[in-house]
Amino acid sequence: MLIGKKPDIASSEITPKSLWLDRRRFIAGAAALGAGLAIPRGGANAAPLKAMKSPLSTQGEELTPFKDVTGYNNFYEFGPDKGDPAAYAGAMKTRPWTVEISGEVMKPMTLGIEDILKLATIEERIYRHRCVEAWSMVVPWNGFPLSALIKRAEPTSKAKFVEFTSLADRETMPGLAYSYLDWPYREGLRMDEAMHPLTILAVGLYGETLLNQNGAPLRLVVPWKYGFKGAKSIVRIRFVSEQPATAWNTANPREYGFYSNVNPEVDHPRWTQAKERRIGDFFRRPTLMFNGYGDEVASLYKGMDLKVFF
Ligand SMILES: Nc1nc2c(c(=O)[nH]1)N[C@H]1C(S)=C(S)[C@@H](COP(=O)(O)O)O[C@H]1N2
Ligand SMILES: [Mo]
């Protein structure tokens, strides 16, 4: 029950800051209730989000339950286990939040998350979500095309790639003490991939703002690529002329390429990518080329040897 978990006497003067923040969230939740809105499923730290259904959604596949999408995660900043993000990411502070837009652009800027939410109409995009570890989900994301933000920044002709950088906060992210990745988490896309209409910045899922474990307040989603391309909790988007270094490729270039397109014909050195286990299923199913988005994206890679550019 919501109220039972909250301190009932708390003010900024007499309580530690963490309790005070909790209290503020509780007040926000109570205000939402007063306005006649439903209590978010995610609890007091999620808020309902309006989103228009998009024709670009994947059709006819069963959605992965909310509890799995928000309870079985990869977010190494909070630890290596699938339950670590849900257990520990609550400590991450997602307000205030700004994103630096820099590099090869006419209009470098720093945007607050509130301004980012106003950049474009928020859509619901149901996408297959395929992790490089050969499991998959179907997630109803809420977000908007990355292209909307890119157009606003007016990239120069030198901008050939986009680099995404995640938050790295030692105070709230216990995983940063370990060196399995070179922090901060970084990812990258070629400019045409970044501009593709399927590429979105997600701010919510299941009609609520993202929970921290899913990359609040803003994360990348590129549905034809392995999940690790989808950098979470982004603080910087930089336009560059050369292919940027990425966290996984730097950690292990033999196992994780820059492109990371879902490809059943190119195995990971330690396991097959021909099949995947949809979370909740018992049997594995065949993995689809480009995660099933080939009609939309195969042309981006025409003439490229995808065994070399994996
Ligand atoms: N900053 C950051 N982003 C990240 C990761 C991470 O460890 N840190 N993990 C990636 C991996 S491997 C996957 S599969 C997806 C998982 O997203 P989800 O937990 O919302 O399903 O996030 C990606 N984004
Ligand atoms: Mo992943």
Tab-separated table of C-alpha atoms and ligand atoms in Angstrom:
chain	number	residue	atom	x	y	z
A	1	MET	CA	0.000	0.000	0.000
A	2	LEU	CA	1.356	3.348	-1.069
A	3	ILE	CA	0.823	5.314	2.133
A	4	GLY	CA	2.262	2.715	4.496
A	5	LYS	CA	5.699	2.974	2.901
A	6	LYS	CA	5.978	6.729	3.244
A	7	PRO	CA	7.146	8.755	6.227
A	8	ASP	CA	4.092	10.527	7.620
A	9	ILE	CA	5.906	13.411	9.217
A	10	ALA	CA	8.580	14.750	6.958
A	11	SER	CA	9.786	18.183	5.994
A	12	SER	CA	12.990	19.389	4.407
A	13	GLU	CA	14.110	20.820	7.766
A	14	ILE	CA	13.923	17.718	9.916
A	15	THR	CA	14.578	14.761	7.598
A	16	PRO	CA	17.490	13.552	5.525
A	17	LYS	CA	17.320	14.528	1.891
A	18	SER	CA	16.408	11.064	0.657
A	19	LEU	CA	13.307	10.962	2.841
A	20	TRP	CA	12.433	14.449	1.762
A	21	LEU	CA	12.632	13.440	-1.900
A	22	ASP	CA	10.422	10.443	-1.183
A	23	ARG	CA	7.974	12.776	0.493
A	24	ARG	CA	7.941	14.987	-2.602
A	25	ARG	CA	7.223	11.989	-4.798
A	26	PHE	CA	4.436	11.000	-2.461
A	27	ILE	CA	2.921	14.456	-2.722
A	28	ALA	CA	3.154	14.307	-6.524
A	29	GLY	CA	1.417	10.926	-6.456
A	30	ALA	CA	-1.278	12.245	-4.161
A	31	ALA	CA	-1.829	15.246	-6.455
A	32	ALA	CA	-2.243	12.904	-9.419
A	33	LEU	CA	-4.809	10.946	-7.435
A	34	GLY	CA	-6.649	14.145	-6.601
A	35	ALA	CA	-6.800	14.987	-10.302
A	36	GLY	CA	-8.608	11.709	-10.853
A	37	LEU	CA	-5.725	9.943	-12.571
A	38	ALA	CA	-4.938	6.293	-12.029
A	39	ILE	CA	-2.101	5.347	-9.672
A	40	PRO	CA	0.825	4.447	-11.919
A	41	ARG	CA	1.663	0.770	-11.872
A	42	GLY	CA	5.294	1.655	-11.289
A	43	GLY	CA	4.404	3.278	-7.983
A	44	ALA	CA	5.064	6.794	-6.793
A	45	ASN	CA	8.152	7.324	-8.975
A	46	ALA	CA	6.325	6.819	-12.279
A	47	ALA	CA	3.748	9.182	-13.757
A	48	PRO	CA	1.051	8.546	-16.337
A	49	LEU	CA	1.985	9.630	-19.845
A	50	LYS	CA	-0.266	10.384	-22.793
A	51	ALA	CA	0.892	8.677	-25.972
A	52	MET	CA	-0.571	8.351	-29.460
A	53	LYS	CA	-0.584	4.887	-30.978
A	54	SER	CA	1.907	4.674	-33.830
A	55	PRO	CA	1.403	2.809	-37.124
A	56	LEU	CA	5.095	1.872	-36.850
A	57	SER	CA	4.335	-0.522	-33.972
A	58	THR	CA	4.953	-4.236	-34.375
A	59	GLN	CA	1.571	-5.886	-34.841
A	60	GLY	CA	0.012	-8.964	-33.311
A	61	GLU	CA	2.615	-10.030	-30.743
A	62	GLU	CA	1.878	-10.566	-27.098
A	63	LEU	CA	3.355	-7.866	-24.863
A	64	THR	CA	5.883	-8.906	-22.234
A	65	PRO	CA	4.302	-8.309	-18.814
A	66	PHE	CA	5.126	-5.022	-17.055
A	67	LYS	CA	6.724	-6.857	-14.140
A	68	ASP	CA	9.242	-8.551	-16.452
A	69	VAL	CA	9.999	-5.402	-18.460
A	70	THR	CA	10.706	-3.566	-15.208
A	71	GLY	CA	12.168	-6.439	-13.192
A	72	TYR	CA	14.513	-8.254	-15.584
A	73	ASN	CA	17.016	-5.668	-16.793
A	74	ASN	CA	20.513	-4.900	-17.913
A	75	PHE	CA	21.897	-1.688	-16.420
A	76	TYR	CA	25.456	-2.491	-15.403
A	77	GLU	CA	25.893	0.793	-13.561
A	78	PHE	CA	23.721	-0.843	-10.884
A	79	GLY	CA	25.308	-4.286	-11.010
A	80	PRO	CA	25.637	-7.280	-13.302
A	81	ASP	CA	22.542	-9.258	-12.267
A	82	LYS	CA	19.140	-8.929	-13.929
A	83	GLY	CA	17.525	-7.996	-10.603
A	84	ASP	CA	20.134	-5.378	-9.635
A	85	PRO	CA	18.656	-2.466	-11.627
A	86	ALA	CA	15.178	-2.876	-10.071
A	87	ALA	CA	16.774	-3.249	-6.622
A	88	TYR	CA	19.237	-0.342	-6.760
A	89	ALA	CA	18.368	2.139	-9.537
A	90	GLY	CA	15.797	3.887	-7.352
A	91	ALA	CA	18.657	5.891	-5.830
A	92	MET	CA	19.483	7.576	-9.145
A	93	LYS	CA	18.310	11.193	-9.237
A	94	THR	CA	16.457	11.935	-12.463
A	95	ARG	CA	15.412	15.523	-11.643
A	96	PRO	CA	16.746	18.002	-12.482
A	97	TRP	CA	18.062	16.374	-15.669
A	98	THR	CA	19.745	17.955	-18.637
A	99	VAL	CA	21.057	16.578	-21.905
A	100	GLU	CA	23.984	18.229	-23.660
A	101	ILE	CA	23.668	18.334	-27.464
A	102	SER	CA	27.101	19.088	-28.873
A	103	GLY	CA	29.758	18.468	-31.494
A	104	GLU	CA	29.163	18.981	-35.199
A	105	VAL	CA	25.938	20.970	-34.967
A	106	MET	CA	24.907	24.522	-35.830
A	107	LYS	CA	22.935	24.770	-32.597
A	108	PRO	CA	24.702	23.207	-29.645
A	109	MET	CA	22.398	23.313	-26.625
A	110	THR	CA	21.634	21.912	-23.228
A	111	LEU	CA	18.030	20.839	-22.871
A	112	GLY	CA	16.159	20.123	-19.679
A	113	ILE	CA	14.089	16.954	-19.680
A	114	GLU	CA	10.892	19.056	-19.524
A	115	ASP	CA	11.866	20.761	-22.818
A	116	ILE	CA	12.766	17.426	-24.398
A	117	LEU	CA	9.291	16.132	-23.567
A	118	LYS	CA	7.864	19.055	-25.544
A	119	LEU	CA	10.013	18.488	-28.652
A	120	ALA	CA	7.609	16.103	-30.329
A	121	THR	CA	4.386	14.174	-29.852
A	122	ILE	CA	4.892	11.190	-27.569
A	123	GLU	CA	3.931	7.964	-29.348
A	124	GLU	CA	3.415	4.414	-28.249
A	125	ARG	CA	5.809	2.194	-30.215
A	126	ILE	CA	5.473	-1.523	-29.644
A	127	TYR	CA	8.827	-3.072	-30.554
A	128	ARG	CA	10.568	-6.396	-30.297
A	129	HIS	CA	13.505	-5.983	-27.895
A	130	ARG	CA	16.309	-8.513	-28.518
A	131	CYS	CA	19.209	-8.724	-26.090
A	132	VAL	CA	22.571	-9.950	-27.331
A	133	GLU	CA	22.275	-12.648	-24.635
A	134	ALA	CA	19.584	-14.360	-26.778
A	135	TRP	CA	16.482	-13.407	-24.806
A	136	SER	CA	13.783	-11.099	-26.067
A	137	MET	CA	10.701	-9.148	-25.042
A	138	VAL	CA	7.948	-7.130	-26.690
A	139	VAL	CA	7.764	-3.682	-25.132
A	140	PRO	CA	5.223	-0.876	-25.564
A	141	TRP	CA	7.625	2.065	-25.399
A	142	ASN	CA	6.520	5.675	-25.187
A	143	GLY	CA	8.794	8.049	-27.008
A	144	PHE	CA	9.450	10.116	-30.103
A	145	PRO	CA	11.718	9.845	-33.144
A	146	LEU	CA	15.334	10.764	-32.415
A	147	SER	CA	15.227	12.611	-35.761
A	148	ALA	CA	13.013	15.293	-34.163
A	149	LEU	CA	15.815	16.222	-31.758
A	150	ILE	CA	18.526	15.915	-34.427
A	151	LYS	CA	16.703	18.315	-36.763
A	152	ARG	CA	16.458	20.837	-33.950
A	153	ALA	CA	20.243	20.758	-33.462
A	154	GLU	CA	20.999	21.203	-37.202
A	155	PRO	CA	23.985	18.885	-37.701
A	156	THR	CA	26.740	20.150	-40.006
A	157	SER	CA	27.938	18.224	-43.067
A	158	LYS	CA	30.777	16.838	-40.907
A	159	ALA	CA	28.349	14.970	-38.649
A	160	LYS	CA	28.607	11.324	-39.748
A	161	PHE	CA	27.921	9.574	-36.442
A	162	VAL	CA	26.080	10.242	-33.197
A	163	GLU	CA	27.526	9.336	-29.799
A	164	PHE	CA	25.303	8.782	-26.744
A	165	THR	CA	26.670	9.013	-23.215
A	166	SER	CA	24.885	7.733	-20.112
A	167	LEU	CA	25.034	9.173	-16.613
A	168	ALA	CA	27.971	7.989	-14.496
A	169	ASP	CA	27.315	8.958	-10.879
A	170	ARG	CA	29.531	7.223	-8.329
A	171	GLU	CA	27.259	8.169	-5.456
A	172	THR	CA	24.223	6.326	-6.712
A	173	MET	CA	25.643	3.707	-9.098
A	174	PRO	CA	27.437	0.887	-7.275
A	175	GLY	CA	28.371	-0.834	-10.562
A	176	LEU	CA	30.790	1.978	-11.444
A	177	ALA	CA	33.175	0.561	-8.846
A	178	TYR	CA	33.712	-2.412	-11.157
A	179	SER	CA	35.629	-2.179	-14.370
A	180	TYR	CA	33.704	-4.618	-16.557
A	181	LEU	CA	32.953	-1.627	-18.761
A	182	ASP	CA	34.863	1.579	-19.364
A	183	TRP	CA	32.534	4.202	-17.834
A	184	PRO	CA	30.583	6.229	-18.686
A	185	TYR	CA	28.493	3.866	-20.819
A	186	ARG	CA	28.691	5.042	-24.418
A	187	GLU	CA	26.959	3.980	-27.589
A	188	GLY	CA	26.831	5.201	-31.156
A	189	LEU	CA	24.896	5.174	-34.409
A	190	ARG	CA	25.713	6.140	-37.971
A	191	MET	CA	23.827	9.304	-38.948
A	192	ASP	CA	21.380	7.503	-41.268
A	193	GLU	CA	20.581	4.974	-38.515
A	194	ALA	CA	20.016	7.803	-36.058
A	195	MET	CA	17.672	9.588	-38.508
A	196	HIS	CA	15.706	6.418	-39.305
A	197	PRO	CA	12.004	6.713	-38.359
A	198	LEU	CA	12.158	3.514	-36.263
A	199	THR	CA	14.871	4.972	-33.989
A	200	ILE	CA	13.321	6.566	-30.919
A	201	LEU	CA	14.193	8.231	-27.672
A	202	ALA	CA	11.972	6.560	-25.081
A	203	VAL	CA	10.651	8.437	-22.057
A	204	GLY	CA	8.163	5.830	-20.872
A	205	LEU	CA	6.705	2.377	-21.266
A	206	TYR	CA	3.244	0.953	-20.744
A	207	GLY	CA	1.905	4.525	-20.651
A	208	GLU	CA	3.987	5.666	-17.677
A	209	THR	CA	7.254	7.562	-17.396
A	210	LEU	CA	10.254	5.227	-17.366
A	211	LEU	CA	11.264	3.665	-14.101
A	212	ASN	CA	14.937	4.199	-13.326
A	213	GLN	CA	15.851	0.581	-14.105
A	214	ASN	CA	14.663	1.091	-17.694
A	215	GLY	CA	16.814	4.178	-18.215
A	216	ALA	CA	14.846	7.129	-16.855
A	217	PRO	CA	14.357	9.803	-17.823
A	218	LEU	CA	15.509	9.261	-21.424
A	219	ARG	CA	16.972	6.280	-23.288
A	220	LEU	CA	17.652	5.224	-26.831
A	221	VAL	CA	15.706	2.395	-28.525
A	222	VAL	CA	16.851	0.974	-31.878
A	223	PRO	CA	14.640	-2.064	-32.491
A	224	TRP	CA	16.658	-3.814	-35.231
A	225	LYS	CA	19.834	-3.825	-33.113
A	226	TYR	CA	20.827	-5.758	-30.006
A	227	GLY	CA	19.532	-4.150	-26.836
A	228	PHE	CA	22.920	-2.853	-25.726
A	229	LYS	CA	22.762	-0.130	-28.398
A	230	GLY	CA	19.918	1.385	-26.376
A	231	ALA	CA	21.901	3.608	-24.006
A	232	LYS	CA	19.970	4.430	-20.829
A	233	SER	CA	19.735	7.624	-18.776
A	234	ILE	CA	21.390	9.743	-21.478
A	235	VAL	CA	23.187	12.951	-20.479
A	236	ARG	CA	24.966	13.790	-23.740
A	237	ILE	CA	24.288	13.407	-27.466
A	238	ARG	CA	27.318	14.383	-29.519
A	239	PHE	CA	27.651	14.589	-33.299
A	240	VAL	CA	31.014	13.453	-34.619
A	241	SER	CA	32.813	12.872	-37.908
A	242	GLU	CA	34.427	9.518	-37.010
A	243	GLN	CA	32.884	6.294	-35.729
A	244	PRO	CA	32.790	6.769	-31.947
A	245	ALA	CA	34.183	4.313	-29.397
A	246	THR	CA	31.414	2.419	-27.598
A	247	ALA	CA	31.423	0.773	-24.175
A	248	TRP	CA	30.891	-2.829	-25.274
A	249	ASN	CA	33.082	-2.633	-28.344
A	250	THR	CA	35.891	-1.171	-26.253
A	251	ALA	CA	35.457	-3.860	-23.574
A	252	ASN	CA	35.472	-6.743	-26.056
A	253	PRO	CA	35.780	-5.896	-29.756
A	254	ARG	CA	35.695	-9.546	-30.809
A	255	GLU	CA	32.302	-10.130	-29.197
A	256	TYR	CA	30.525	-6.788	-29.672
A	257	GLY	CA	30.743	-4.870	-32.919
A	258	PHE	CA	29.810	-1.274	-33.614
A	259	TYR	CA	26.802	-2.108	-35.802
A	260	SER	CA	25.281	-4.838	-33.592
A	261	ASN	CA	22.409	-5.504	-35.976
A	262	VAL	CA	20.315	-8.485	-34.895
A	263	ASN	CA	21.528	-11.203	-37.250
A	264	PRO	CA	20.737	-14.913	-36.850
A	265	GLU	CA	23.564	-15.731	-39.290
A	266	VAL	CA	26.361	-14.123	-37.298
A	267	ASP	CA	26.931	-15.965	-34.038
A	268	HIS	CA	28.385	-14.455	-30.911
A	269	PRO	CA	31.787	-16.163	-30.385
A	270	ARG	CA	30.349	-17.929	-27.290
A	271	TRP	CA	26.758	-18.739	-28.365
A	272	THR	CA	24.391	-18.931	-31.318
A	273	GLN	CA	22.303	-15.952	-32.342
A	274	ALA	CA	20.003	-18.104	-34.512
A	275	LYS	CA	17.484	-18.517	-31.691
A	276	GLU	CA	16.166	-16.568	-28.748
A	277	ARG	CA	14.009	-17.132	-25.700
A	278	ARG	CA	11.101	-14.743	-25.453
A	279	ILE	CA	10.778	-13.959	-21.734
A	280	GLY	CA	7.865	-16.015	-20.433
A	281	ASP	CA	8.198	-18.722	-23.109
A	282	PHE	CA	9.665	-22.140	-22.509
A	283	PHE	CA	10.787	-22.957	-26.039
A	284	ARG	CA	13.191	-20.872	-28.009
A	285	ARG	CA	12.081	-19.294	-31.268
A	286	PRO	CA	14.077	-18.444	-34.392
A	287	THR	CA	15.668	-15.004	-34.390
A	288	LEU	CA	14.632	-12.844	-37.338
A	289	MET	CA	17.087	-10.947	-39.550
A	290	PHE	CA	17.234	-7.327	-38.340
A	291	ASN	CA	14.913	-8.512	-35.550
A	292	GLY	CA	12.089	-8.616	-38.114
A	293	TYR	CA	12.561	-5.013	-39.282
A	294	GLY	CA	14.403	-5.923	-42.510
A	295	ASP	CA	11.837	-4.377	-44.864
A	296	GLU	CA	12.439	-1.046	-43.167
A	297	VAL	CA	16.200	-1.118	-42.576
A	298	ALA	CA	17.995	-3.631	-44.829
A	299	SER	CA	18.648	-0.904	-47.415
A	300	LEU	CA	20.849	0.953	-44.893
A	301	TYR	CA	23.420	-1.845	-45.171
A	302	LYS	CA	23.336	-2.542	-48.908
A	303	GLY	CA	26.729	-3.714	-50.125
A	304	MET	CA	28.149	-4.172	-46.607
A	305	ASP	CA	29.470	-7.560	-45.482
A	306	LEU	CA	27.545	-7.964	-42.225
A	307	LYS	CA	29.953	-10.668	-41.026
A	308	VAL	CA	32.722	-8.074	-41.115
A	309	PHE	CA	30.600	-5.121	-39.944
A	310	PHE	CA	28.797	-7.015	-37.170
B	1	LIG	N1	23.712	2.962	-19.530
B	1	LIG	C1	23.414	1.694	-19.848
B	1	LIG	N2	22.560	1.467	-20.863
B	1	LIG	C2	22.220	0.185	-21.199
B	1	LIG	C3	22.803	-0.921	-20.527
B	1	LIG	C4	23.718	-0.636	-19.465
B	1	LIG	O1	24.262	-1.545	-18.806
B	1	LIG	N3	23.984	0.674	-19.152
B	1	LIG	N4	22.489	-2.206	-20.903
B	1	LIG	C5	22.018	-2.387	-22.292
B	1	LIG	C6	21.527	-3.734	-22.560
B	1	LIG	S1	22.694	-4.959	-22.676
B	1	LIG	C7	20.206	-3.983	-22.821
B	1	LIG	S2	19.676	-5.513	-23.317
B	1	LIG	C8	19.184	-2.926	-22.596
B	1	LIG	C9	18.165	-3.421	-21.593
B	1	LIG	O2	17.087	-2.531	-21.485
B	1	LIG	P1	15.895	-2.875	-20.483
B	1	LIG	O3	16.490	-3.254	-19.180
B	1	LIG	O4	15.046	-1.654	-20.425
B	1	LIG	O5	15.146	-4.045	-21.094
B	1	LIG	O6	19.721	-1.719	-22.104
B	1	LIG	C10	20.969	-1.343	-22.666
B	1	LIG	N5	21.341	-0.029	-22.211
B	2	MO	MO	21.647	-6.701	-23.892
